[in-house]
XYZ file of C-alpha atoms in Angstrom:
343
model
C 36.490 -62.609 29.823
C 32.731 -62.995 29.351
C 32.253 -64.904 26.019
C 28.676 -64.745 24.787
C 26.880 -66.139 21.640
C 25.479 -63.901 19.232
C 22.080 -62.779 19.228
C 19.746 -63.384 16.275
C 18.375 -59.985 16.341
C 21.624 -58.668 15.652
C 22.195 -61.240 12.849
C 19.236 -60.022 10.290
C 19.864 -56.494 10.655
C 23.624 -55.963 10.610
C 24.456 -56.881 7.052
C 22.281 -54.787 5.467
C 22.607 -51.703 8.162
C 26.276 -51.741 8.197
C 27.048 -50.914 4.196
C 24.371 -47.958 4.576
C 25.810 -46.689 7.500
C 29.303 -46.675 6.081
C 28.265 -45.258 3.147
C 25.918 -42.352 4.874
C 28.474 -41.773 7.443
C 30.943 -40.765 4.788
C 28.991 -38.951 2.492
C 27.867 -36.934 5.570
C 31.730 -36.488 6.894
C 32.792 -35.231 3.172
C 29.669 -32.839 2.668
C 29.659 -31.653 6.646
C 32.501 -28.877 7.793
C 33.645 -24.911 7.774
C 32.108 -25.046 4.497
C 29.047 -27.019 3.704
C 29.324 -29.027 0.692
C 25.720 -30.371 -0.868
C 25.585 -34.099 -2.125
C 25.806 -33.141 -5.864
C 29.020 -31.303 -5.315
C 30.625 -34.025 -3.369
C 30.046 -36.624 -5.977
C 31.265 -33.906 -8.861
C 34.194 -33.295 -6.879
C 34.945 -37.389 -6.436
C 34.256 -38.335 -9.737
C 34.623 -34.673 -12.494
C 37.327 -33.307 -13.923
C 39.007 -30.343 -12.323
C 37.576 -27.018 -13.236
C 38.877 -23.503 -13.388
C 41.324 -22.769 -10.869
C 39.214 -19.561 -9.677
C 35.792 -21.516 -9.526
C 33.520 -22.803 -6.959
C 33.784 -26.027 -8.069
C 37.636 -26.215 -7.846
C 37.299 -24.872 -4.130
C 34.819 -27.710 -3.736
C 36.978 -30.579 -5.281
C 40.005 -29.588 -3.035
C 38.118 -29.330 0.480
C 36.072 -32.585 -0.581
C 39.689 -34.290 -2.212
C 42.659 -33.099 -0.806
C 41.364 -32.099 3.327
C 37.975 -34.363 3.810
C 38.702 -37.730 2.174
C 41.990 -38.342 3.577
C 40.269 -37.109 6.891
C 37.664 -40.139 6.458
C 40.219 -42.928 5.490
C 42.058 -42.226 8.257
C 38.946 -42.538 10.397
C 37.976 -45.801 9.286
C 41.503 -47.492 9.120
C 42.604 -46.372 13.147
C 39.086 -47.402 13.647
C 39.377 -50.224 12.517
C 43.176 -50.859 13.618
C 42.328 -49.672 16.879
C 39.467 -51.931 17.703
C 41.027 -55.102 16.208
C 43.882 -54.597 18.522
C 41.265 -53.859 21.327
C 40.148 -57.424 20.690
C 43.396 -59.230 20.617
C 44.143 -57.765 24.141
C 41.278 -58.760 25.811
C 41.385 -62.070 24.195
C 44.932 -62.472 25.688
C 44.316 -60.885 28.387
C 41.044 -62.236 29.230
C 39.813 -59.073 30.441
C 36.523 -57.020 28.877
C 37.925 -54.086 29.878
C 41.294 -54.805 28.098
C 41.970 -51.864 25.435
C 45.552 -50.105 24.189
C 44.435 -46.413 25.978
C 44.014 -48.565 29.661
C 46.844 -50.851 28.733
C 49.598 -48.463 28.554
C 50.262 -48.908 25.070
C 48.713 -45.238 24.184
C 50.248 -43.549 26.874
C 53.663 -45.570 25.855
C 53.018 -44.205 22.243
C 52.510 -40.220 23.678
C 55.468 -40.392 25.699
C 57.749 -41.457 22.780
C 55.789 -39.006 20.653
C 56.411 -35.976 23.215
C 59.577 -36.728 23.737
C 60.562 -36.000 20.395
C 58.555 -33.087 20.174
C 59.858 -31.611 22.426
C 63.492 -32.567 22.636
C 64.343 -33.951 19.396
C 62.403 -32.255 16.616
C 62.403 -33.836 13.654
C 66.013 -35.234 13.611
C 64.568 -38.866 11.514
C 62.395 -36.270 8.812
C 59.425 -38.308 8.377
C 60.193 -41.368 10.568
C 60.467 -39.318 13.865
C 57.058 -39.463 15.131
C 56.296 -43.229 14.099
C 59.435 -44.423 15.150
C 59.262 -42.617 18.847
C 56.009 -43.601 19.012
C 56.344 -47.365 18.158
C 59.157 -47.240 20.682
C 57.506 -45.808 23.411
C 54.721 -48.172 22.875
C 57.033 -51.574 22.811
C 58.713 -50.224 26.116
C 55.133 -49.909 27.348
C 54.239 -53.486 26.596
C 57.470 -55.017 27.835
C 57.180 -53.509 31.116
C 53.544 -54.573 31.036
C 55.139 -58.610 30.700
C 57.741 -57.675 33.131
C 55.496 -56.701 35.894
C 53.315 -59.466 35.090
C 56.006 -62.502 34.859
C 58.130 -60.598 38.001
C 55.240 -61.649 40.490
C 52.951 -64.232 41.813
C 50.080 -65.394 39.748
C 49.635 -64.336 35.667
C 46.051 -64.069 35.958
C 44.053 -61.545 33.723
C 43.495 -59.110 36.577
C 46.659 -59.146 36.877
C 47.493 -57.857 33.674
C 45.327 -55.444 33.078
C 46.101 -53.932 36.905
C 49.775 -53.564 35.238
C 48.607 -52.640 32.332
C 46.680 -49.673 33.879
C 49.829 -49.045 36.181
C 52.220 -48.646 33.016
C 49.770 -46.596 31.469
C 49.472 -43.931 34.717
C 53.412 -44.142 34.757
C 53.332 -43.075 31.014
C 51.275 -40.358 31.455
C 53.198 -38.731 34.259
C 56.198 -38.985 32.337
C 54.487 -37.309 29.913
C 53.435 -34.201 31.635
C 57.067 -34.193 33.217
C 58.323 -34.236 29.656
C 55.773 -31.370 28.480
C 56.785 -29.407 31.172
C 60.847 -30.069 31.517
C 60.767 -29.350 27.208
C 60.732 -26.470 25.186
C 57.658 -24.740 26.255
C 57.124 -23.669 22.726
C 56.324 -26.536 21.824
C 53.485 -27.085 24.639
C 50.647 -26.214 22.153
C 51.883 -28.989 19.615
C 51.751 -31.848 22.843
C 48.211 -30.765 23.901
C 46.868 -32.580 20.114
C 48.641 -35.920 21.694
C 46.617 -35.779 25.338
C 42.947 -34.843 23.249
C 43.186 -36.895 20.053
C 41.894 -35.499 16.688
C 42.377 -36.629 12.566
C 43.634 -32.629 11.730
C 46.804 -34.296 10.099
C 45.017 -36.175 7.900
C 47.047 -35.995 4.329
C 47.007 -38.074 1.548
C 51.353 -38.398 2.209
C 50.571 -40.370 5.269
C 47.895 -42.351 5.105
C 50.184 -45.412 4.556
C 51.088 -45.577 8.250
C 47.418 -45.154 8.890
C 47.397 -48.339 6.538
C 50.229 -50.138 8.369
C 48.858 -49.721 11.638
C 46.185 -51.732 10.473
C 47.185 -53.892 7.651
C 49.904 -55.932 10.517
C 47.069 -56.469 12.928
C 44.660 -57.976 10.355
C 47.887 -60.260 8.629
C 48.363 -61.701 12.292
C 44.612 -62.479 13.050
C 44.437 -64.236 9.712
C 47.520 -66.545 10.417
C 46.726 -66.890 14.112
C 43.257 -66.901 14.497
C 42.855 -70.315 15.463
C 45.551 -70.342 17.953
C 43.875 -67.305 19.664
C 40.648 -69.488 19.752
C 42.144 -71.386 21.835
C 43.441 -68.541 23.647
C 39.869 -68.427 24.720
C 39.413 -71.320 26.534
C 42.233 -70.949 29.272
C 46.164 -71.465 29.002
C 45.783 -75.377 30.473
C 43.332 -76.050 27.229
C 45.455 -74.018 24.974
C 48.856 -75.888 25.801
C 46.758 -79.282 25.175
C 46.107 -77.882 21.268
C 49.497 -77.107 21.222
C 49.827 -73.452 21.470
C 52.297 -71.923 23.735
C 50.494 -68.829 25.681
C 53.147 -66.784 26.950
C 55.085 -66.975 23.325
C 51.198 -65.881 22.077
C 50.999 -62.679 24.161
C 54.156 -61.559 23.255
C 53.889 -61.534 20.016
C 50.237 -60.141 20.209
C 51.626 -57.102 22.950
C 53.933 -56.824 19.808
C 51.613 -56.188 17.060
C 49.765 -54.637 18.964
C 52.387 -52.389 19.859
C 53.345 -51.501 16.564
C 49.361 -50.761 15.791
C 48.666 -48.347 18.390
C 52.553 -46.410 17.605
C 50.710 -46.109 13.994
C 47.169 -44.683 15.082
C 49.352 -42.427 17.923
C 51.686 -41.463 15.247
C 48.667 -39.582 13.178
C 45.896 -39.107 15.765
C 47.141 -38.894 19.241
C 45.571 -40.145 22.187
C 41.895 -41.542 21.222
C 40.827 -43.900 23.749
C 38.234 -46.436 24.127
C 37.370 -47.378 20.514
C 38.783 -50.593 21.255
C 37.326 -51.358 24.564
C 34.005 -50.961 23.170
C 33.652 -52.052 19.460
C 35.214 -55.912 20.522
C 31.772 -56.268 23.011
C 29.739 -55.437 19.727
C 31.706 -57.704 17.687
C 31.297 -60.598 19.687
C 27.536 -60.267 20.055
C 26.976 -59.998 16.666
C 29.306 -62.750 15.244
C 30.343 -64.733 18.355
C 33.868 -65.004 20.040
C 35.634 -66.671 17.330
C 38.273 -64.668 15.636
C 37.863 -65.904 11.886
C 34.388 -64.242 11.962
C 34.607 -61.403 15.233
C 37.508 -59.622 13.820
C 36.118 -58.029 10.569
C 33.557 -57.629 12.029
C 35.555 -55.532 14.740
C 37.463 -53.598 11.877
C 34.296 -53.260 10.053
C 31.901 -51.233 13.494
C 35.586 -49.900 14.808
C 35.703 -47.856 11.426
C 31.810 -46.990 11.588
C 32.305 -45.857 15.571
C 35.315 -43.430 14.735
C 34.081 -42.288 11.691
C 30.782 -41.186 13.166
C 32.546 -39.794 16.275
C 34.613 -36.892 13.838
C 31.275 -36.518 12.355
C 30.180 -34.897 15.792
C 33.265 -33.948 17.301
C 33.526 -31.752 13.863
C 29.679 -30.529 13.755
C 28.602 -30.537 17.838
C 30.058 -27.091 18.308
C 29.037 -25.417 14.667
C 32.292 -23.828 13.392
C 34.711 -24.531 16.303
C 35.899 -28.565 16.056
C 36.034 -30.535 19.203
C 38.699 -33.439 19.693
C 37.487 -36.682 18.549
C 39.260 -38.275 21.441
C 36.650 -36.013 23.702
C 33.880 -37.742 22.010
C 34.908 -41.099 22.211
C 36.115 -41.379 25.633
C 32.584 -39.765 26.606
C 30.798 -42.516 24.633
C 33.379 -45.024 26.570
C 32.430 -43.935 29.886
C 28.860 -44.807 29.231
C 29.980 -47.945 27.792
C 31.570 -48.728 30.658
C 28.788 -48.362 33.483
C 26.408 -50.266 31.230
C 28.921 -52.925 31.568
C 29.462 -53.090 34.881
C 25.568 -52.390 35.831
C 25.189 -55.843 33.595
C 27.801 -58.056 35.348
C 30.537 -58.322 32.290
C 32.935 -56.186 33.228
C 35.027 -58.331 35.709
C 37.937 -60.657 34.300
């Protein structure tokens, strides 16, 4: 993995940029929609009292507080939880091109997720979905280490060449799923292949929450050992960190992050392939300072991704997962026309 220091440039801007983007971005996502909302109406709506049940302001207040805000939180936190994890893999990995839609872990997380939809139900009530989906995704990570400690060589191409086999494996078992299942339910699995934020509610935000909350809790208690992560598994043993017993429990967490985002969102691929590259140029490779800052641009990228997926097409809304993995593409050939794409 291509480790770079960060640019100057990029160091007098970002702090001031980043607040007023965050804070544009959302005003724009909570006044832009179906129904246009102006500034004054959003802020009455945040921050007034309810009003008459049959007024305009009472329509207002429950598009802006009860469909749009929840819609924004969730943006920013699978953002956020999505690029952090983006980071840990290629950090462990020591891949660029290391992220949990090419790793397997997404796919992992859709095939647990259709599964249940369309076989199961919801036989757990709420815990179905996040519990299929976190399994699928830790049965997509463990065959990921299996493939990887079955052969010769552990290298980082190595990985992610497993990685990006468990993820094609995933999604075949996928479509066999969709179409073996209750074709009834075929509509419901198509949200899981695009990736949107329609089920935003306030009700489930707190796996939204989860999915990032664990990721952040291990980069603050391991940071230091995935430092030294960074400069090879021979330097890493020396500062006495075991490697192997490091991936694992990052494929873990990371894992259980991706089940969380898959749970509510569905498929939305490359946030975290992208954001980490941005993170490290603007606050280096070292985790204690590139991972909020990875949390911080992953929510901003997301967030301003619904914003267009949601207002490209006027009335009809476009999957946010569309949007993103267009933006990723583009990513992606910069990379590789610059060099830093290999391993």
């Amino acid at each position: 993995m291509s480790v770079r220091a960060p640019r100057a440039g990029w160091r007098r801007w970002m702090p001031g940029l980043l607040p007023f983007a965050v804070v544009a971005l959302v005003m724009l996502s909570l006044m832009s929609g179906g129904v246009p909302i102006g500034v004054h109406d959003v802020l009455s709506a945040l921050t007034g009292p309810s009003g008459p049940a049959d007024s305009g302001a009472a329509m207002a207040q429950a598009i802006v507080r009860d469909l749009r805000l929840p819609r924004v939180l969730l943006a920013m936190a699978v953002g956020g939880a999505l690029a952090l994890v983006g980071s840990l893999l290629q950090t462990t990995t020591r891949n660029d091109l290391a992220d949990p839609f090419l790793f397997g872990l997404s796919s992992g997380a859709s095939a647990g997720a259709v599964a249940v939809i369309t076989f199961a139900g919801t036989a757990l009530g709420m815990w179905t979905l996040p519990l299929a989906t976190f399994a699928g995704a830790l049965v997509a990570a463990a065959a990921v280490l299996l493939i990887v400690r079955g052969g010769a060589g552990q290298g980082p191409a190595r990985t992610v060449l497993a990685g990006v086999s468990v993820s094609f494996l995933f999604g075949a078992l996928t479509h066999a799923l969709i179409f073996a299942g209750d074709q009834r339910a075929a509509h419901s699995v198509v949200f899981w292949s695009l990736g949107g934020l329609g089920l935003a509610r306030w009700d489930n935000l707190w796996l939204a929450g989860a999915g990032l909350l664990v990721p952040v809790l291990f980069v603050a208690r391991r940071h230091r050992a995935l430092d030294a992560l960074l400069a090879g598994d021979d330097t890493a043993h020396s500062l006495g960190v075991d490697p192997q017993r490091l991936r694992t429990q990052t494929f873990v967490v990371a894992a259980f992050a991706t089940a969380c985002c898959v749970a509510l969102t569905g498929l939305i691929g490359f946030v975290g392939l992208m954001v980490p590259h941005l993170a490290r140029r603007w606050k280096g490779p070292l985790h204690g300072a590139s991972s909020p800052a990875a949390v911080a641009l992953g929510a901003v990228l997301l967030l301003a991704s619904d914003l267009v997926a949601r207002t490209l097409l006027g009335a009809q809304e476009l999957p946010v997962g569309i949007v993103t993995s267009g933006l990723g593409a583009c990513f992606v050939i910069v990379l590789l026309r610059r060099g830093e794409g290999g391993a």
